[in-house]
Each structure stands twice: as C-alpha cells, then as structure tokens.
C-alpha cells in the first residue's frame, strides 16, 4: 500500500494554518472594530451631555432602548462631514492588516522555498549517487525515505544492483575467455615445435638426397617433397603468428598488457612501421608514402602503437594494386591528433564495414593470408591509449583508416 507523498501533507498543513490565521485575524479585527465603535459612541455622548447638561437623561434613555440604527444615508454626510473631518485617525486596524499581510507573505515564501528546496535537494542527492557509482564507488545505499522520489530511488538502486551483478559476471566471463585463449596458445606451442623439428630434419634429409647421386626419378620426387615442405613451413609460420596473437589477445582481455606511454613523434611512428614492412612492400610492389608534416607528439607506447599502425598499413597493402602507394597524413587540433592511412584500391565492401574490427572476421574479398586478428588488435591497442579508430571508403575510391588520439 503506497503512502501519500510528504509534499501533499505539507501543502494541506500550510493551507490549514493559513485558514486558522485568517479566522483568528478576522475575529480580532471584529472585536477591535466593536471596541472602537463603543469608544466613539461614548465620546460623542459625553460631548452632547457636556454641552447640554439637560440632555443627559434623554441620551441615557436612548442608549438603554438602543433606538438607533444605521441607514444607507448618513445624516452627517448631508451636512458635509466625513470621517476624516471628525478626526477619526486610528491606524491600529491598518497596522494589523499590514502585519497579517506580511506574515501571510512570509509564510507563503517560506512554503514556496521549502517545497522547491526539498525536490532540488533530492534530485541533487540522486545525481551525486549516480556520479559516485560512475566513478566506481561500490556499496552505496540510500537512506530510506518517503516522498515523491521514493519509487525512483528504489528503481535506481535495483538497476545499479543489477548492473553490478552483470558487470561482475561479465568480468568473470572475460577472465575465463582470456584464460582459455592463453591455454590454447600455450597448447599450440608443443605440436608446432614438434612439427618444426620434423620439417627441419626432413629438409636436411632431402637436401642430402638432392646433392647425392641418385636416379632421376628419386630426384624429382625429392624436389616435390621439398616444395611441399616449404608450404608446410609457411603454414607453420601462420600458426606461430596465430599463437602470438592469441597470447596478446589474452593479455588484453585480462588487463595485463602494460603500456609504457611517453611522448612519441607521429612521423617517427609511421616511419618505423613503414621500415618494418619494407620486405612486404617490395614483394607487393606497393610503396608507403609518409610525408614530413612537422613534429607532433602523442602520449603512447611507441612499440605497441607502431604494431597497430603496421597492421593498418598491411591491410592497405593487401588492397592496393601493384605499382600504387599507401598514403599517410597526420594533423593536430586542440582536441586530438589525427592520423590517416589510405590506399587507392577498390575500398571496403559495404557489408564488411560494420564488422572490420571484430576478431577473426574476414571480409568476402580477403585472401588466404592473415588470421582476421590484426585490425581487432590495432583497435584494442589504440583504444587502450585514449584513442579511437574508424574505417571508411574515400569518395574517389580507396579504403581509409582514421585514428584519433585525444589530448588528455
């Protein structure tokens, strides 16, 4: 059963007090008015008797019989007399009226301020409660109250409690996911190492076979086996890269990846990333254009940020055609430092754009290279350093990655 809000009780109380004050004031003014009339009549009779001593008996008999009454037309006004002409200047009633008016006004202002102050205070308390929750303070409980905000307060507390529970469950699931990724990555090490050793031994044996004097048929078979072994080595390298990526993802999810954030020049980061991709650049026939646009520093971990930029450059190299270039630019404004990396290829497929930064996602035009983790890693590394990243197609063709590191 819901209780009436305190504000309604307060309004009723104020109205009741106002009515009582009005009634008492009216009674007092009426008594005072009779008192004044009595004194005026007494003074008038005294003046008549004093000026005409013989009229005393007639005046007293008239008072006893009360044979006088008020008419619509006052006889004094017929002779040109008015209350002010007779010296009736008692201002007590006026002062009482003014005092009552002021008291009523003060009471009204007090009530108005009180009724508005209380909701404002409650709203401020609820706002501060949410602010403390958002800053990570836990275990905050409101004192029980009974007003128009009680239901809102209860619902807020229920919502916050559910969010805490959901967050706790999400953290547990995230830690489990990170642990599973780490376990899978470590489990991959043993078979990969074993296969690598076997391949190495097979390569040595085939090498000796190819150098020895053997029949032509055996030599041909050895060459085919050697080519197959090279393919296996390439696949093993992909597995090793996947293992490293899984270990890195597990560290990111577990929150154990530590960044050594220091001021780093954007041109230096782009140049180092380009230099590390030199062999791939020559193999693809794609140049990386990093213009010198002045010294602009960002507060990041140089190595990890360079790793993130390399993944973006590699993605553009895969999309750009032979004989073209991957372009870079950067600029600074009062809010953030912006870096752009783009190519002149066909751009992203429309259906791929919403999913580019999801883990293990591979677009419909993706080639048989990579594991679909690079862009996701880049996004995580950038966002963990107070940055954001987005991908879009340029109006004149080509894919573009835009990074913004906000100035803190």
Short mmCIF file of C-alpha atoms in Angstrom, two decimals:
data_model
loop_
_atom_site.label_atom_id
_atom_site.label_comp_id
_atom_site.label_asym_id
_atom_site.label_seq_id
_atom_site.Cartn_x
_atom_site.Cartn_y
_atom_site.Cartn_z
CA UNK A 1 0.00 0.00 0.00
CA UNK A 2 1.55 3.29 -1.11
CA UNK A 3 1.75 6.23 1.24
CA UNK A 4 0.89 9.80 0.31
CA UNK A 5 3.90 11.93 -0.54
CA UNK A 6 5.08 14.32 2.14
CA UNK A 7 4.66 17.26 -0.20
CA UNK A 8 0.86 16.86 -0.21
CA UNK A 9 0.76 16.67 3.58
CA UNK A 10 2.88 19.83 3.73
CA UNK A 11 0.54 21.70 1.39
CA UNK A 12 -2.51 20.67 3.42
CA UNK A 13 -0.78 21.69 6.63
CA UNK A 14 0.10 25.12 5.23
CA UNK A 15 -3.45 25.65 3.99
CA UNK A 16 -4.87 24.66 7.37
CA UNK A 17 -2.57 27.03 9.22
CA UNK A 18 -3.45 29.82 6.76
CA UNK A 19 -7.17 29.30 7.32
CA UNK A 20 -6.72 29.31 11.10
CA UNK A 21 -4.64 32.50 10.96
CA UNK A 22 -7.25 34.16 8.71
CA UNK A 23 -10.12 33.18 11.02
CA UNK A 24 -8.31 34.40 14.16
CA UNK A 25 -7.33 37.65 12.44
CA UNK A 26 -10.91 38.26 11.28
CA UNK A 27 -12.24 37.69 14.83
CA UNK A 28 -9.66 40.02 16.34
CA UNK A 29 -10.43 42.74 13.80
CA UNK A 30 -14.16 42.39 14.51
CA UNK A 31 -13.61 42.71 18.27
CA UNK A 32 -11.36 45.67 17.71
CA UNK A 33 -13.95 47.29 15.42
CA UNK A 34 -16.68 46.93 18.11
CA UNK A 35 -14.30 48.36 20.70
CA UNK A 36 -13.54 51.39 18.53
CA UNK A 37 -17.23 51.99 17.80
CA UNK A 38 -18.02 51.77 21.51
CA UNK A 39 -15.41 54.41 22.36
CA UNK A 40 -16.54 56.70 19.54
CA UNK A 41 -20.14 56.48 20.72
CA UNK A 42 -19.06 57.11 24.31
CA UNK A 43 -17.08 60.16 23.30
CA UNK A 44 -19.97 61.51 21.26
CA UNK A 45 -22.48 61.09 24.14
CA UNK A 46 -20.06 62.70 26.57
CA UNK A 47 -19.71 65.73 24.29
CA UNK A 48 -23.51 66.12 23.98
CA UNK A 49 -24.05 65.87 27.74
CA UNK A 50 -21.21 68.28 28.41
CA UNK A 51 -22.58 70.89 26.01
CA UNK A 52 -26.23 70.25 27.03
CA UNK A 53 -26.41 69.05 30.66
CA UNK A 54 -30.16 68.76 30.46
CA UNK A 55 -29.92 66.14 27.72
CA UNK A 56 -28.21 63.54 29.94
CA UNK A 57 -31.44 61.72 30.80
CA UNK A 58 -32.59 61.62 27.18
CA UNK A 59 -29.20 60.31 25.97
CA UNK A 60 -29.09 57.57 28.62
CA UNK A 61 -32.66 56.50 27.89
CA UNK A 62 -31.83 56.39 24.17
CA UNK A 63 -28.80 54.20 24.85
CA UNK A 64 -30.89 51.87 27.02
CA UNK A 65 -33.58 51.49 24.38
CA UNK A 66 -30.92 51.23 21.59
CA UNK A 67 -33.41 53.00 19.35
CA UNK A 68 -30.80 53.92 16.76
CA UNK A 69 -29.71 52.15 13.68
CA UNK A 70 -27.50 52.55 10.64
CA UNK A 71 -29.14 53.82 7.46
CA UNK A 72 -27.88 53.89 3.93
CA UNK A 73 -27.64 57.67 4.06
CA UNK A 74 -25.64 59.08 6.95
CA UNK A 75 -27.08 62.36 8.29
CA UNK A 76 -23.58 63.73 8.84
CA UNK A 77 -22.80 63.48 5.18
CA UNK A 78 -25.82 65.69 4.46
CA UNK A 79 -24.03 68.47 6.35
CA UNK A 80 -20.74 67.88 4.55
CA UNK A 81 -18.95 65.84 7.23
CA UNK A 82 -16.74 62.87 6.56
CA UNK A 83 -14.73 60.56 8.85
CA UNK A 84 -11.51 62.46 8.17
CA UNK A 85 -13.19 65.74 9.13
CA UNK A 86 -14.11 64.33 12.51
CA UNK A 87 -10.55 63.35 13.42
CA UNK A 88 -11.05 59.61 13.24
CA UNK A 89 -7.39 58.73 12.58
CA UNK A 90 -6.87 55.47 14.47
CA UNK A 91 -4.47 53.37 12.34
CA UNK A 92 -4.34 50.29 14.54
CA UNK A 93 -6.55 48.30 12.16
CA UNK A 94 -4.33 49.27 9.25
CA UNK A 95 -1.22 48.08 11.08
CA UNK A 96 -2.94 44.83 11.98
CA UNK A 97 -3.92 44.30 8.34
CA UNK A 98 -0.40 45.11 7.15
CA UNK A 99 1.12 42.79 9.74
CA UNK A 100 -1.19 39.96 8.78
CA UNK A 101 -0.42 40.55 5.09
CA UNK A 102 3.32 40.48 5.74
CA UNK A 103 3.00 37.39 7.88
CA UNK A 104 1.00 35.67 5.15
CA UNK A 105 3.55 36.71 2.54
CA UNK A 106 6.45 35.41 4.62
CA UNK A 107 4.58 32.18 5.25
CA UNK A 108 3.90 31.83 1.53
CA UNK A 109 7.54 32.47 0.59
CA UNK A 110 8.75 30.06 3.25
CA UNK A 111 6.37 27.38 2.00
CA UNK A 112 7.30 28.02 -1.61
CA UNK A 113 11.03 27.81 -0.90
CA UNK A 114 10.61 24.73 1.25
CA UNK A 115 8.53 22.87 -1.32
CA UNK A 116 11.05 23.67 -4.05
CA UNK A 117 14.15 23.20 -1.97
CA UNK A 118 13.27 19.67 -0.97
CA UNK A 119 12.84 18.33 -4.54
CA UNK A 120 16.03 20.13 -5.59
CA UNK A 121 17.91 18.57 -2.69
CA UNK A 122 16.56 15.10 -3.54
CA UNK A 123 17.46 15.50 -7.21
CA UNK A 124 20.94 16.64 -6.22
CA UNK A 125 21.33 13.64 -3.92
CA UNK A 126 20.24 11.23 -6.65
CA UNK A 127 22.60 12.89 -9.13
CA UNK A 128 25.55 12.65 -6.73
CA UNK A 129 24.68 9.00 -6.12
CA UNK A 130 24.89 8.23 -9.84
CA UNK A 131 28.12 10.22 -10.16
CA UNK A 132 29.71 8.22 -7.36
CA UNK A 133 28.53 4.99 -8.98
CA UNK A 134 30.04 6.07 -12.32
CA UNK A 135 33.40 6.74 -10.65
CA UNK A 136 33.50 3.15 -9.40
CA UNK A 137 32.43 3.62 -5.78
CA UNK A 138 30.61 0.50 -4.66
CA UNK A 139 28.34 -0.38 -1.78
CA UNK A 140 26.43 2.91 -1.78
CA UNK A 141 23.00 2.60 -0.16
CA UNK A 142 20.41 5.35 0.18
CA UNK A 143 18.76 6.09 3.48
CA UNK A 144 15.11 5.09 3.38
CA UNK A 145 12.74 7.98 2.72
CA UNK A 146 9.10 8.51 1.92
CA UNK A 147 8.41 11.15 -0.70
CA UNK A 148 7.61 11.52 -4.38
CA UNK A 149 11.14 10.34 -5.29
CA UNK A 150 10.96 7.12 -3.30
CA UNK A 151 9.89 4.96 -6.24
CA UNK A 152 12.56 6.48 -8.48
CA UNK A 153 15.15 5.87 -5.76
CA UNK A 154 14.11 2.24 -5.40
CA UNK A 155 14.25 1.65 -9.14
CA UNK A 156 17.67 3.31 -9.37
CA UNK A 157 19.00 1.13 -6.59
CA UNK A 158 17.62 -2.01 -8.25
CA UNK A 159 19.13 -1.01 -11.59
CA UNK A 160 22.53 -0.27 -10.06
CA UNK A 161 22.48 -3.59 -8.20
CA UNK A 162 21.64 -5.48 -11.39
CA UNK A 163 24.37 -3.62 -13.29
CA UNK A 164 26.91 -4.51 -10.60
CA UNK A 165 25.89 -8.15 -10.87
CA UNK A 166 26.02 -8.07 -14.66
CA UNK A 167 29.42 -6.38 -14.59
CA UNK A 168 30.74 -8.95 -12.16
CA UNK A 169 29.52 -11.81 -14.35
CA UNK A 170 30.96 -10.13 -17.45
CA UNK A 171 34.36 -9.75 -15.78
CA UNK A 172 34.33 -13.41 -14.77
CA UNK A 173 33.40 -14.44 -18.33
CA UNK A 174 36.08 -12.14 -19.76
CA UNK A 175 38.74 -13.56 -17.46
CA UNK A 176 37.68 -17.09 -18.36
CA UNK A 177 37.82 -16.21 -22.05
CA UNK A 178 41.29 -14.69 -21.65
CA UNK A 179 42.48 -17.74 -19.73
CA UNK A 180 41.11 -20.08 -22.38
CA UNK A 181 42.84 -18.12 -25.13
CA UNK A 182 46.10 -18.28 -23.22
CA UNK A 183 45.73 -22.03 -22.65
CA UNK A 184 45.00 -22.64 -26.34
CA UNK A 185 48.01 -20.58 -27.37
CA UNK A 186 50.29 -22.48 -25.00
CA UNK A 187 48.86 -25.81 -26.12
CA UNK A 188 49.70 -24.91 -29.72
CA UNK A 189 53.36 -24.50 -28.88
CA UNK A 190 54.14 -28.16 -28.35
CA UNK A 191 52.75 -29.55 -31.66
CA UNK A 192 54.10 -26.58 -33.62
CA UNK A 193 57.57 -27.07 -32.16
CA UNK A 194 57.42 -30.81 -32.85
CA UNK A 195 56.31 -30.28 -36.45
CA UNK A 196 59.00 -27.64 -36.95
CA UNK A 197 61.72 -30.04 -35.81
CA UNK A 198 60.35 -32.79 -38.05
CA UNK A 199 60.27 -30.45 -41.04
CA UNK A 200 63.81 -29.32 -40.31
CA UNK A 201 65.03 -32.92 -40.25
CA UNK A 202 63.12 -33.69 -43.45
CA UNK A 203 64.68 -30.67 -45.15
CA UNK A 204 68.17 -31.82 -44.17
CA UNK A 205 67.46 -35.33 -45.45
CA UNK A 206 66.04 -34.08 -48.76
CA UNK A 207 68.93 -31.68 -49.11
CA UNK A 208 71.36 -34.52 -48.77
CA UNK A 209 69.28 -36.58 -51.20
CA UNK A 210 69.31 -33.86 -53.82
CA UNK A 211 73.09 -33.43 -53.57
CA UNK A 212 73.81 -37.18 -53.74
CA UNK A 213 73.98 -39.13 -56.95
CA UNK A 214 70.51 -40.64 -57.18
CA UNK A 215 68.33 -41.73 -60.04
CA UNK A 216 66.39 -39.05 -61.86
CA UNK A 217 63.03 -40.36 -60.59
CA UNK A 218 64.15 -40.11 -56.98
CA UNK A 219 65.49 -36.63 -57.55
CA UNK A 220 62.14 -35.48 -58.98
CA UNK A 221 60.23 -36.90 -56.04
CA UNK A 222 62.63 -35.22 -53.60
CA UNK A 223 62.05 -31.84 -55.32
CA UNK A 224 58.29 -32.22 -54.99
CA UNK A 225 58.62 -33.19 -51.36
CA UNK A 226 60.91 -30.20 -50.76
CA UNK A 227 58.29 -27.88 -52.29
CA UNK A 228 55.60 -29.40 -50.07
CA UNK A 229 57.80 -28.90 -47.04
CA UNK A 230 58.17 -25.21 -47.94
CA UNK A 231 54.37 -24.93 -47.97
CA UNK A 232 54.19 -26.66 -44.60
CA UNK A 233 56.76 -24.22 -43.22
CA UNK A 234 54.65 -21.33 -44.43
CA UNK A 235 51.59 -22.75 -42.69
CA UNK A 236 53.62 -23.30 -39.52
CA UNK A 237 54.66 -19.64 -39.59
CA UNK A 238 50.99 -18.72 -39.80
CA UNK A 239 50.30 -20.90 -36.76
CA UNK A 240 53.14 -19.23 -34.88
CA UNK A 241 51.70 -15.83 -35.74
CA UNK A 242 48.26 -17.01 -34.59
CA UNK A 243 49.76 -18.26 -31.33
CA UNK A 244 51.39 -14.91 -30.66
CA UNK A 245 48.15 -13.10 -31.50
CA UNK A 246 46.14 -15.33 -29.15
CA UNK A 247 48.60 -14.69 -26.32
CA UNK A 248 48.35 -10.95 -26.97
CA UNK A 249 44.54 -11.09 -27.01
CA UNK A 250 44.54 -12.96 -23.72
CA UNK A 251 46.75 -10.27 -22.15
CA UNK A 252 44.45 -7.53 -23.46
CA UNK A 253 41.32 -9.25 -22.16
CA UNK A 254 42.89 -9.96 -18.79
CA UNK A 255 44.06 -6.34 -18.49
CA UNK A 256 47.71 -7.37 -18.05
CA UNK A 257 49.05 -5.64 -21.15
CA UNK A 258 51.16 -2.76 -19.84
CA UNK A 259 51.83 0.33 -21.94
CA UNK A 260 54.90 2.48 -21.42
CA UNK A 261 53.28 5.71 -22.52
CA UNK A 262 55.68 8.51 -23.35
CA UNK A 263 55.63 11.42 -25.83
CA UNK A 264 56.38 9.99 -29.29
CA UNK A 265 56.58 11.78 -32.62
CA UNK A 266 53.89 10.69 -35.11
CA UNK A 267 56.30 10.86 -38.06
CA UNK A 268 58.69 8.56 -36.22
CA UNK A 269 55.95 6.01 -35.53
CA UNK A 270 54.80 5.97 -39.17
CA UNK A 271 58.37 5.78 -40.47
CA UNK A 272 59.31 2.86 -38.20
CA UNK A 273 56.13 0.99 -39.17
CA UNK A 274 56.91 1.56 -42.86
CA UNK A 275 60.53 0.39 -42.43
CA UNK A 276 59.40 -2.83 -40.75
CA UNK A 277 57.16 -3.56 -43.74
CA UNK A 278 59.87 -2.92 -46.32
CA UNK A 279 60.15 -6.57 -47.49
CA UNK A 280 56.37 -6.89 -47.81
CA UNK A 281 56.29 -3.57 -49.62
CA UNK A 282 58.86 -4.77 -52.16
CA UNK A 283 57.09 -8.11 -52.56
CA UNK A 284 53.71 -6.44 -53.20
CA UNK A 285 55.16 -3.67 -55.31
CA UNK A 286 53.43 -1.10 -53.11
CA UNK A 287 55.21 1.93 -51.65
CA UNK A 288 54.36 3.60 -48.35
CA UNK A 289 54.27 7.38 -48.53
CA UNK A 290 54.99 9.01 -45.15
CA UNK A 291 55.27 12.81 -45.63
CA UNK A 292 57.05 15.05 -43.16
CA UNK A 293 54.31 17.28 -41.73
CA UNK A 294 56.07 18.77 -38.74
CA UNK A 295 56.70 17.48 -35.23
CA UNK A 296 53.54 16.30 -33.49
CA UNK A 297 53.82 14.26 -30.31
CA UNK A 298 51.31 11.85 -28.83
CA UNK A 299 51.47 10.20 -25.41
CA UNK A 300 51.60 6.49 -26.37
CA UNK A 301 53.69 3.36 -26.14
CA UNK A 302 55.95 3.61 -29.18
CA UNK A 303 56.33 -0.12 -29.89
CA UNK A 304 52.70 -1.14 -29.43
CA UNK A 305 51.42 1.86 -31.39
CA UNK A 306 53.84 1.05 -34.20
CA UNK A 307 52.47 -2.54 -34.16
CA UNK A 308 48.92 -1.21 -34.51
CA UNK A 309 49.91 1.08 -37.40
CA UNK A 310 51.73 -1.78 -39.14
CA UNK A 311 48.55 -3.86 -39.14
CA UNK A 312 46.66 -1.00 -40.80
CA UNK A 313 49.40 -0.47 -43.40
CA UNK A 314 49.49 -4.21 -44.18
CA UNK A 315 45.74 -4.20 -44.72
CA UNK A 316 46.07 -1.32 -47.17
CA UNK A 317 48.97 -3.05 -48.96
CA UNK A 318 46.82 -6.14 -49.49
CA UNK A 319 44.06 -4.00 -51.05
CA UNK A 320 46.24 -1.66 -53.10
CA UNK A 321 47.28 -2.68 -56.59
CA UNK A 322 50.86 -3.30 -57.70
CA UNK A 323 52.66 -0.09 -58.59
CA UNK A 324 50.49 2.04 -56.31
CA UNK A 325 51.16 3.52 -52.86
CA UNK A 326 49.76 3.56 -49.36
CA UNK A 327 49.45 7.16 -48.17
CA UNK A 328 49.70 8.61 -44.67
CA UNK A 329 48.89 12.01 -43.19
CA UNK A 330 48.59 13.49 -39.72
CA UNK A 331 47.45 16.72 -38.09
CA UNK A 332 46.69 18.21 -34.71
CA UNK A 333 43.91 20.36 -33.25
CA UNK A 334 43.11 21.42 -29.66
CA UNK A 335 41.17 18.17 -29.03
CA UNK A 336 43.10 15.36 -30.68
CA UNK A 337 45.87 14.23 -33.02
CA UNK A 338 44.52 12.63 -36.18
CA UNK A 339 46.35 10.05 -38.32
CA UNK A 340 45.05 8.78 -41.64
CA UNK A 341 46.26 5.78 -43.65
CA UNK A 342 44.62 5.07 -47.01
CA UNK A 343 45.09 3.37 -50.36
CA UNK A 344 43.77 3.82 -53.91
CA UNK A 345 42.28 0.35 -54.21
CA UNK A 346 38.68 -0.76 -54.50
CA UNK A 347 37.83 0.12 -50.89
CA UNK A 348 35.93 -1.90 -48.34
CA UNK A 349 32.87 -3.92 -49.25
CA UNK A 350 29.76 -2.26 -47.89
CA UNK A 351 28.73 -5.33 -45.90
CA UNK A 352 32.22 -5.60 -44.35
CA UNK A 353 32.39 -2.07 -42.90
CA UNK A 354 30.38 -2.77 -39.68
CA UNK A 355 32.47 -5.86 -38.89
CA UNK A 356 36.04 -4.89 -39.84
CA UNK A 357 37.32 -4.65 -36.28
CA UNK A 358 35.69 -7.84 -34.99
CA UNK A 359 38.01 -10.65 -34.01
CA UNK A 360 38.60 -13.36 -36.60
CA UNK A 361 36.38 -11.57 -39.11
CA UNK A 362 37.50 -11.92 -42.69
CA UNK A 363 35.88 -9.93 -45.46
CA UNK A 364 34.41 -11.52 -48.54
CA UNK A 365 37.38 -10.35 -50.66
CA UNK A 366 40.01 -11.48 -48.14
CA UNK A 367 42.86 -13.56 -49.48
CA UNK A 368 44.28 -16.67 -47.88
CA UNK A 369 46.61 -14.65 -45.70
CA UNK A 370 46.26 -13.45 -42.15
CA UNK A 371 44.02 -14.68 -39.36
CA UNK A 372 41.48 -11.86 -39.06
CA UNK A 373 43.01 -10.60 -35.81
CA UNK A 374 45.20 -7.70 -36.95
CA UNK A 375 42.55 -4.99 -37.15
CA UNK A 376 41.00 -6.09 -33.87
CA UNK A 377 44.39 -5.88 -32.15
CA UNK A 378 45.00 -2.43 -33.62
CA UNK A 379 41.64 -1.23 -32.33
CA UNK A 380 42.31 -2.59 -28.82
CA UNK A 381 45.81 -1.07 -28.66
CA UNK A 382 44.58 2.34 -29.82
CA UNK A 383 41.53 2.46 -27.55
CA UNK A 384 43.60 1.45 -24.51
CA UNK A 385 45.69 4.59 -25.11
CA UNK A 386 42.82 7.11 -25.13
CA UNK A 387 42.21 6.85 -28.86
CA UNK A 388 39.56 5.76 -31.34
CA UNK A 389 39.74 4.28 -34.84
CA UNK A 390 37.28 4.07 -37.69
CA UNK A 391 37.33 2.79 -41.27
CA UNK A 392 35.51 4.17 -44.29
CA UNK A 393 35.70 4.45 -48.06
CA UNK A 394 37.02 7.59 -49.69
CA UNK A 395 34.72 9.45 -52.09
CA UNK A 396 37.11 8.98 -55.02
CA UNK A 397 37.84 5.33 -54.22
CA UNK A 398 40.08 3.55 -51.77
CA UNK A 399 39.93 2.45 -48.15
CA UNK A 400 40.90 4.75 -45.28
CA UNK A 401 41.71 4.20 -41.62
CA UNK A 402 41.37 7.22 -39.35
CA UNK A 403 42.95 7.27 -35.87
CA UNK A 404 42.36 9.94 -33.24
CA UNK A 405 44.42 10.18 -30.06
CA UNK A 406 42.69 12.59 -27.70
CA UNK A 407 44.78 15.10 -25.78
CA UNK A 408 44.37 14.48 -22.06
#
